[in-house]
Amino acid sequence: KAGVTQTPRYLIKTRGQQVTLSCSPISGHRSVSWYQQTPGQGLQFLFEYFSETQRNKGNFPGRFSGRQFSNSRSEMNVSTLELGDSALYLCASSLNRVYNEQFFGPGTRLTVL
Amino acid sequence: GQQLNQSPQSMFIQEGEDVSMNCTSSSIFNTWLWYKQDPGEGPVLLIALYKAGELTSNGRLTAQFGITRKDSFLNISASIPSDVGIYFCAGQEGQNFVFGPGTRLSVLP
């Protein structure tokens, strides 16, 4: 069974631009969560989607948004990029509300110049 | 918010040695997960724990869900070079996962 895939793997943007990251969960998984990982802050939860609905949201500004499609694929968007947004963005999928072991993708490394 | 502490922050061990690390929380969790992350990659799930007191093994790895539900332990026996990486614990309360800062493991040949 294929794992979680994320595209692109690497991205370089400049301040003020916006970016969209994509995540395809493991087949059959309906929950997708997004995390930001930086050396200073570690893994921080952004939001979680389940059946196309945002179920939980972390403490990030409104510039960070996401959505989930009917096939469970998810996208994350960051608008008006800031230097501090440079990070590894990780997506994790889990089966459903009961079986909630999360499996991570390889991440998208975003660099903001 | 919830905070997880992991100790040690980093450790250097000789190949073949056993390793112990732990994770503590100020909150009670219903689930504990242990992950390993290699540089430039996403975390890989090692072990999941669902019940207080539960002891689960995965090859040379053994993890335990603390009785108080506020801590968890991970042991690695007979370490090998490919055990190098950062080990994260994650606790779940409700629908939210909180991650620890990680323990960086280095294995010396």
PDB file of C-alpha atoms in Angstrom:
ATOM      1  CA  LYS A   1       0.000   0.000   0.000  1.00  0.00           C
ATOM      2  CA  ALA A   2       1.459   3.368  -0.961  1.00  0.00           C
ATOM      3  CA  GLY A   3       2.333   5.730   1.845  1.00  0.00           C
ATOM      4  CA  VAL A   4       1.519   9.390   2.294  1.00  0.00           C
ATOM      5  CA  THR A   5       2.829  11.487  -0.572  1.00  0.00           C
ATOM      6  CA  GLN A   6       3.534  15.186  -0.540  1.00  0.00           C
ATOM      7  CA  THR A   7       4.300  17.523  -3.412  1.00  0.00           C
ATOM      8  CA  PRO A   8       6.426  19.362  -4.062  1.00  0.00           C
ATOM      9  CA  ARG A   9       9.322  18.101  -1.914  1.00  0.00           C
ATOM     10  CA  TYR A  10      11.180  21.417  -2.096  1.00  0.00           C
ATOM     11  CA  LEU A  11      10.000  24.946  -2.703  1.00  0.00           C
ATOM     12  CA  ILE A  12      11.688  28.332  -2.709  1.00  0.00           C
ATOM     13  CA  LYS A  13       9.545  31.459  -2.509  1.00  0.00           C
ATOM     14  CA  THR A  14      10.058  35.108  -1.696  1.00  0.00           C
ATOM     15  CA  ARG A  15       8.392  37.178   0.991  1.00  0.00           C
ATOM     16  CA  GLY A  16       4.881  38.244   0.161  1.00  0.00           C
ATOM     17  CA  GLN A  17       4.194  35.364  -2.208  1.00  0.00           C
ATOM     18  CA  GLN A  18       1.736  32.616  -1.544  1.00  0.00           C
ATOM     19  CA  VAL A  19       2.212  28.864  -1.738  1.00  0.00           C
ATOM     20  CA  THR A  20       0.066  25.745  -2.005  1.00  0.00           C
ATOM     21  CA  LEU A  21       1.257  22.357  -0.774  1.00  0.00           C
ATOM     22  CA  SER A  22      -0.414  19.066  -1.592  1.00  0.00           C
ATOM     23  CA  CYS A  23      -0.848  15.860   0.372  1.00  0.00           C
ATOM     24  CA  SER A  24      -2.286  12.518  -0.712  1.00  0.00           C
ATOM     25  CA  PRO A  25      -3.083  10.272   2.253  1.00  0.00           C
ATOM     26  CA  ILE A  26      -2.792   6.510   2.436  1.00  0.00           C
ATOM     27  CA  SER A  27      -5.612   4.918   0.478  1.00  0.00           C
ATOM     28  CA  GLY A  28      -8.678   4.593   2.697  1.00  0.00           C
ATOM     29  CA  HIS A  29      -7.499   7.135   5.264  1.00  0.00           C
ATOM     30  CA  ARG A  30      -9.964   9.938   5.786  1.00  0.00           C
ATOM     31  CA  SER A  31      -8.115  12.134   8.262  1.00  0.00           C
ATOM     32  CA  VAL A  32      -5.291  14.424   7.175  1.00  0.00           C
ATOM     33  CA  SER A  33      -3.305  16.599   9.565  1.00  0.00           C
ATOM     34  CA  TRP A  34      -0.720  19.240   8.777  1.00  0.00           C
ATOM     35  CA  TYR A  35       2.293  20.153  10.891  1.00  0.00           C
ATOM     36  CA  GLN A  36       5.046  22.722  10.707  1.00  0.00           C
ATOM     37  CA  GLN A  37       8.490  21.609  11.830  1.00  0.00           C
ATOM     38  CA  THR A  38      11.292  24.036  12.593  1.00  0.00           C
ATOM     39  CA  PRO A  39      14.526  23.563  14.565  1.00  0.00           C
ATOM     40  CA  GLY A  40      13.419  26.089  17.161  1.00  0.00           C
ATOM     41  CA  GLN A  41       9.757  25.171  17.661  1.00  0.00           C
ATOM     42  CA  GLY A  42       9.731  21.475  16.807  1.00  0.00           C
ATOM     43  CA  LEU A  43       6.575  19.892  15.419  1.00  0.00           C
ATOM     44  CA  GLN A  44       3.587  22.187  15.665  1.00  0.00           C
ATOM     45  CA  PHE A  45       0.059  21.236  14.713  1.00  0.00           C
ATOM     46  CA  LEU A  46      -1.561  23.371  12.029  1.00  0.00           C
ATOM     47  CA  PHE A  47      -4.944  21.778  11.337  1.00  0.00           C
ATOM     48  CA  GLU A  48      -6.725  18.538  10.710  1.00  0.00           C
ATOM     49  CA  TYR A  49      -9.324  17.623   8.105  1.00  0.00           C
ATOM     50  CA  PHE A  50     -11.738  14.740   8.216  1.00  0.00           C
ATOM     51  CA  SER A  51     -14.259  14.044   5.471  1.00  0.00           C
ATOM     52  CA  GLU A  52     -13.659  17.470   3.886  1.00  0.00           C
ATOM     53  CA  THR A  53     -14.277  19.338   7.156  1.00  0.00           C
ATOM     54  CA  GLN A  54     -11.710  21.067   9.314  1.00  0.00           C
ATOM     55  CA  ARG A  55     -11.972  19.281  12.639  1.00  0.00           C
ATOM     56  CA  ASN A  56      -9.160  20.918  14.600  1.00  0.00           C
ATOM     57  CA  LYS A  57      -6.972  23.961  14.233  1.00  0.00           C
ATOM     58  CA  GLY A  58      -3.691  24.882  15.871  1.00  0.00           C
ATOM     59  CA  ASN A  59      -2.521  28.290  16.930  1.00  0.00           C
ATOM     60  CA  PHE A  60      -1.416  29.722  13.594  1.00  0.00           C
ATOM     61  CA  PRO A  61      -2.451  32.974  11.881  1.00  0.00           C
ATOM     62  CA  GLY A  62      -5.181  33.070   9.283  1.00  0.00           C
ATOM     63  CA  ARG A  63      -2.542  33.194   6.514  1.00  0.00           C
ATOM     64  CA  PHE A  64      -2.386  29.425   6.941  1.00  0.00           C
ATOM     65  CA  SER A  65      -5.385  27.654   5.497  1.00  0.00           C
ATOM     66  CA  GLY A  66      -6.262  24.284   4.111  1.00  0.00           C
ATOM     67  CA  ARG A  67      -8.901  22.163   2.520  1.00  0.00           C
ATOM     68  CA  GLN A  68      -9.692  18.559   1.842  1.00  0.00           C
ATOM     69  CA  PHE A  69     -11.257  17.100  -1.251  1.00  0.00           C
ATOM     70  CA  SER A  70     -13.766  14.292  -1.572  1.00  0.00           C
ATOM     71  CA  ASN A  71     -10.954  11.819  -2.364  1.00  0.00           C
ATOM     72  CA  SER A  72      -9.308  12.805   0.971  1.00  0.00           C
ATOM     73  CA  ARG A  73      -6.435  14.594  -0.724  1.00  0.00           C
ATOM     74  CA  SER A  74      -5.596  17.802   1.072  1.00  0.00           C
ATOM     75  CA  GLU A  75      -3.976  21.096   0.232  1.00  0.00           C
ATOM     76  CA  MET A  76      -2.439  23.665   2.504  1.00  0.00           C
ATOM     77  CA  ASN A  77      -2.063  27.285   1.508  1.00  0.00           C
ATOM     78  CA  VAL A  78       0.100  29.983   3.041  1.00  0.00           C
ATOM     79  CA  SER A  79      -0.485  33.538   1.870  1.00  0.00           C
ATOM     80  CA  THR A  80       1.758  36.593   2.241  1.00  0.00           C
ATOM     81  CA  LEU A  81       4.794  34.499   3.080  1.00  0.00           C
ATOM     82  CA  GLU A  82       7.169  35.655   5.807  1.00  0.00           C
ATOM     83  CA  LEU A  83      10.769  34.635   6.422  1.00  0.00           C
ATOM     84  CA  GLY A  84       9.654  32.769   9.537  1.00  0.00           C
ATOM     85  CA  ASP A  85       7.457  30.489   7.454  1.00  0.00           C
ATOM     86  CA  SER A  86      10.550  28.646   6.260  1.00  0.00           C
ATOM     87  CA  ALA A  87      10.085  25.137   7.589  1.00  0.00           C
ATOM     88  CA  LEU A  88       9.428  21.509   6.813  1.00  0.00           C
ATOM     89  CA  TYR A  89       5.681  21.081   6.335  1.00  0.00           C
ATOM     90  CA  LEU A  90       4.512  17.595   7.158  1.00  0.00           C
ATOM     91  CA  CYS A  91       1.255  15.926   6.370  1.00  0.00           C
ATOM     92  CA  ALA A  92       0.004  12.916   8.304  1.00  0.00           C
ATOM     93  CA  SER A  93      -2.943  10.656   7.592  1.00  0.00           C
ATOM     94  CA  SER A  94      -4.927   8.339   9.793  1.00  0.00           C
ATOM     95  CA  LEU A  95      -7.745   5.934   9.122  1.00  0.00           C
ATOM     96  CA  ASN A  96     -10.618   7.497  11.001  1.00  0.00           C
ATOM     97  CA  ARG A  97     -11.635   8.789  14.405  1.00  0.00           C
ATOM     98  CA  VAL A  98     -11.144   5.444  16.120  1.00  0.00           C
ATOM     99  CA  TYR A  99      -7.949   4.128  14.515  1.00  0.00           C
ATOM    100  CA  ASN A 100      -5.922   7.264  14.778  1.00  0.00           C
ATOM    101  CA  GLU A 101      -2.306   6.218  14.373  1.00  0.00           C
ATOM    102  CA  GLN A 102      -0.830   8.927  12.243  1.00  0.00           C
ATOM    103  CA  PHE A 103       1.459   8.154   9.325  1.00  0.00           C
ATOM    104  CA  PHE A 104       3.606  10.957   7.978  1.00  0.00           C
ATOM    105  CA  GLY A 105       4.652  11.886   4.482  1.00  0.00           C
ATOM    106  CA  PRO A 106       8.213  12.936   3.616  1.00  0.00           C
ATOM    107  CA  GLY A 107       7.364  16.628   3.937  1.00  0.00           C
ATOM    108  CA  THR A 108       7.733  19.730   1.809  1.00  0.00           C
ATOM    109  CA  ARG A 109      10.762  21.860   2.587  1.00  0.00           C
ATOM    110  CA  LEU A 110       9.714  25.504   2.118  1.00  0.00           C
ATOM    111  CA  THR A 111      12.361  28.214   2.025  1.00  0.00           C
ATOM    112  CA  VAL A 112      11.252  31.837   2.052  1.00  0.00           C
ATOM    113  CA  LEU A 113      13.832  34.359   0.868  1.00  0.00           C
TER     114      LEU A 113
ATOM    115  CA  GLY B   1      -1.209  24.464  26.275  1.00  0.00           C
ATOM    116  CA  GLN B   2      -0.045  20.922  26.726  1.00  0.00           C
ATOM    117  CA  GLN B   3       3.698  20.411  26.935  1.00  0.00           C
ATOM    118  CA  LEU B   4       5.685  17.252  26.455  1.00  0.00           C
ATOM    119  CA  ASN B   5       9.183  16.861  27.780  1.00  0.00           C
ATOM    120  CA  GLN B   6      11.600  14.314  26.427  1.00  0.00           C
ATOM    121  CA  SER B   7      14.803  13.192  28.035  1.00  0.00           C
ATOM    122  CA  PRO B   8      17.537  13.007  27.338  1.00  0.00           C
ATOM    123  CA  GLN B   9      17.733  15.734  24.678  1.00  0.00           C
ATOM    124  CA  SER B  10      20.568  13.871  23.009  1.00  0.00           C
ATOM    125  CA  MET B  11      22.662  10.821  23.645  1.00  0.00           C
ATOM    126  CA  PHE B  12      25.782   9.189  22.276  1.00  0.00           C
ATOM    127  CA  ILE B  13      26.063   5.461  22.698  1.00  0.00           C
ATOM    128  CA  GLN B  14      28.274   2.639  21.506  1.00  0.00           C
ATOM    129  CA  GLU B  15      26.947   0.180  18.962  1.00  0.00           C
ATOM    130  CA  GLY B  16      25.468  -2.781  20.794  1.00  0.00           C
ATOM    131  CA  GLU B  17      24.394  -0.823  23.870  1.00  0.00           C
ATOM    132  CA  ASP B  18      20.810  -0.556  25.056  1.00  0.00           C
ATOM    133  CA  VAL B  19      19.062   2.815  25.003  1.00  0.00           C
ATOM    134  CA  SER B  20      16.327   4.253  27.193  1.00  0.00           C
ATOM    135  CA  MET B  21      14.441   7.482  26.712  1.00  0.00           C
ATOM    136  CA  ASN B  22      11.260   8.869  28.152  1.00  0.00           C
ATOM    137  CA  CYS B  23       8.524  11.368  27.632  1.00  0.00           C
ATOM    138  CA  THR B  24       6.547  13.166  30.335  1.00  0.00           C
ATOM    139  CA  SER B  25       3.513  15.367  30.232  1.00  0.00           C
ATOM    140  CA  SER B  26       1.609  17.660  32.517  1.00  0.00           C
ATOM    141  CA  SER B  27      -1.605  16.259  31.042  1.00  0.00           C
ATOM    142  CA  ILE B  28      -3.158  12.829  30.820  1.00  0.00           C
ATOM    143  CA  PHE B  29      -3.130  11.245  27.385  1.00  0.00           C
ATOM    144  CA  ASN B  30      -5.243   8.485  25.890  1.00  0.00           C
ATOM    145  CA  THR B  31      -2.677   7.439  23.317  1.00  0.00           C
ATOM    146  CA  TRP B  32       1.086   7.563  23.100  1.00  0.00           C
ATOM    147  CA  LEU B  33       2.947   7.258  19.815  1.00  0.00           C
ATOM    148  CA  TRP B  34       6.678   6.942  19.243  1.00  0.00           C
ATOM    149  CA  TYR B  35       8.275   8.072  15.980  1.00  0.00           C
ATOM    150  CA  LYS B  36      11.765   8.090  14.463  1.00  0.00           C
ATOM    151  CA  GLN B  37      12.812  10.777  12.021  1.00  0.00           C
ATOM    152  CA  ASP B  38      15.801  10.652   9.698  1.00  0.00           C
ATOM    153  CA  PRO B  39      17.252  13.883   8.282  1.00  0.00           C
ATOM    154  CA  GLY B  40      15.122  15.356   5.498  1.00  0.00           C
ATOM    155  CA  GLU B  41      12.360  12.789   5.958  1.00  0.00           C
ATOM    156  CA  GLY B  42       9.038  12.625   7.735  1.00  0.00           C
ATOM    157  CA  PRO B  43       8.679  10.826  11.077  1.00  0.00           C
ATOM    158  CA  VAL B  44       8.072   7.087  10.850  1.00  0.00           C
ATOM    159  CA  LEU B  45       5.707   5.510  13.345  1.00  0.00           C
ATOM    160  CA  LEU B  46       7.475   2.948  15.538  1.00  0.00           C
ATOM    161  CA  ILE B  47       5.012   1.995  18.253  1.00  0.00           C
ATOM    162  CA  ALA B  48       1.491   2.995  19.308  1.00  0.00           C
ATOM    163  CA  LEU B  49       0.206   2.565  22.876  1.00  0.00           C
ATOM    164  CA  TYR B  50      -3.453   2.772  23.863  1.00  0.00           C
ATOM    165  CA  LYS B  51      -3.777   1.611  27.463  1.00  0.00           C
ATOM    166  CA  ALA B  52      -2.166   2.649  30.724  1.00  0.00           C
ATOM    167  CA  GLY B  53       0.453   0.085  31.675  1.00  0.00           C
ATOM    168  CA  GLU B  54       0.610  -1.355  28.155  1.00  0.00           C
ATOM    169  CA  LEU B  55       3.991  -2.713  27.108  1.00  0.00           C
ATOM    170  CA  THR B  56       4.494  -3.179  23.367  1.00  0.00           C
ATOM    171  CA  SER B  57       7.464  -4.420  21.368  1.00  0.00           C
ATOM    172  CA  ASN B  58       8.462  -3.928  17.753  1.00  0.00           C
ATOM    173  CA  GLY B  59      11.642  -5.865  17.081  1.00  0.00           C
ATOM    174  CA  ARG B  60      14.388  -4.409  19.229  1.00  0.00           C
ATOM    175  CA  LEU B  61      12.114  -1.591  20.379  1.00  0.00           C
ATOM    176  CA  THR B  62       9.926  -1.726  23.458  1.00  0.00           C
ATOM    177  CA  ALA B  63       7.658   1.034  24.661  1.00  0.00           C
ATOM    178  CA  GLN B  64       5.452   1.406  27.695  1.00  0.00           C
ATOM    179  CA  PHE B  65       2.425   3.552  28.460  1.00  0.00           C
ATOM    180  CA  GLY B  66       2.920   4.858  31.986  1.00  0.00           C
ATOM    181  CA  ILE B  67       0.435   3.941  34.697  1.00  0.00           C
ATOM    182  CA  THR B  68      -0.274   7.596  35.459  1.00  0.00           C
ATOM    183  CA  ARG B  69      -0.993   8.164  31.721  1.00  0.00           C
ATOM    184  CA  LYS B  70       1.358  11.136  31.919  1.00  0.00           C
ATOM    185  CA  ASP B  71       4.476   9.406  30.688  1.00  0.00           C
ATOM    186  CA  SER B  72       5.857   6.870  28.275  1.00  0.00           C
ATOM    187  CA  PHE B  73       9.165   5.102  27.808  1.00  0.00           C
ATOM    188  CA  LEU B  74      11.017   3.773  24.790  1.00  0.00           C
ATOM    189  CA  ASN B  75      13.831   1.264  24.978  1.00  0.00           C
ATOM    190  CA  ILE B  76      16.067   0.126  22.141  1.00  0.00           C
ATOM    191  CA  SER B  77      18.118  -2.988  22.695  1.00  0.00           C
ATOM    192  CA  ALA B  78      21.453  -3.818  21.060  1.00  0.00           C
ATOM    193  CA  SER B  79      21.675  -0.548  19.118  1.00  0.00           C
ATOM    194  CA  ILE B  80      22.967  -0.530  15.539  1.00  0.00           C
ATOM    195  CA  PRO B  81      24.182   2.350  13.343  1.00  0.00           C
ATOM    196  CA  SER B  82      20.836   2.729  11.552  1.00  0.00           C
ATOM    197  CA  ASP B  83      19.172   3.578  14.885  1.00  0.00           C
ATOM    198  CA  VAL B  84      20.687   7.056  14.493  1.00  0.00           C
ATOM    199  CA  GLY B  85      18.022   9.722  14.258  1.00  0.00           C
ATOM    200  CA  ILE B  86      15.601  11.789  16.284  1.00  0.00           C
ATOM    201  CA  TYR B  87      12.989   9.988  18.323  1.00  0.00           C
ATOM    202  CA  PHE B  88       9.737  11.806  19.008  1.00  0.00           C
ATOM    203  CA  CYS B  89       6.948  10.951  21.374  1.00  0.00           C
ATOM    204  CA  ALA B  90       3.428  12.182  20.746  1.00  0.00           C
ATOM    205  CA  GLY B  91       0.488  12.186  23.111  1.00  0.00           C
ATOM    206  CA  GLN B  92      -3.134  12.378  22.144  1.00  0.00           C
ATOM    207  CA  GLU B  93      -5.932  13.976  24.061  1.00  0.00           C
ATOM    208  CA  GLY B  94      -9.227  14.150  22.270  1.00  0.00           C
ATOM    209  CA  GLN B  95      -8.496  14.694  18.610  1.00  0.00           C
ATOM    210  CA  ASN B  96      -5.247  16.607  19.124  1.00  0.00           C
ATOM    211  CA  PHE B  97      -1.705  15.291  19.031  1.00  0.00           C
ATOM    212  CA  VAL B  98       1.119  17.018  20.891  1.00  0.00           C
ATOM    213  CA  PHE B  99       4.729  16.205  20.060  1.00  0.00           C
ATOM    214  CA  GLY B 100       7.773  16.247  22.288  1.00  0.00           C
ATOM    215  CA  PRO B 101      10.958  18.091  21.229  1.00  0.00           C
ATOM    216  CA  GLY B 102      12.715  14.831  20.411  1.00  0.00           C
ATOM    217  CA  THR B 103      15.721  12.843  21.597  1.00  0.00           C
ATOM    218  CA  ARG B 104      18.648  12.853  19.176  1.00  0.00           C
ATOM    219  CA  LEU B 105      20.428   9.502  19.179  1.00  0.00           C
ATOM    220  CA  SER B 106      23.943   9.015  17.868  1.00  0.00           C
ATOM    221  CA  VAL B 107      25.467   5.546  17.662  1.00  0.00           C
ATOM    222  CA  LEU B 108      29.239   5.247  17.664  1.00  0.00           C
ATOM    223  CA  PRO B 109      30.754   2.215  15.915  1.00  0.00           C
TER     224      PRO B 109
END
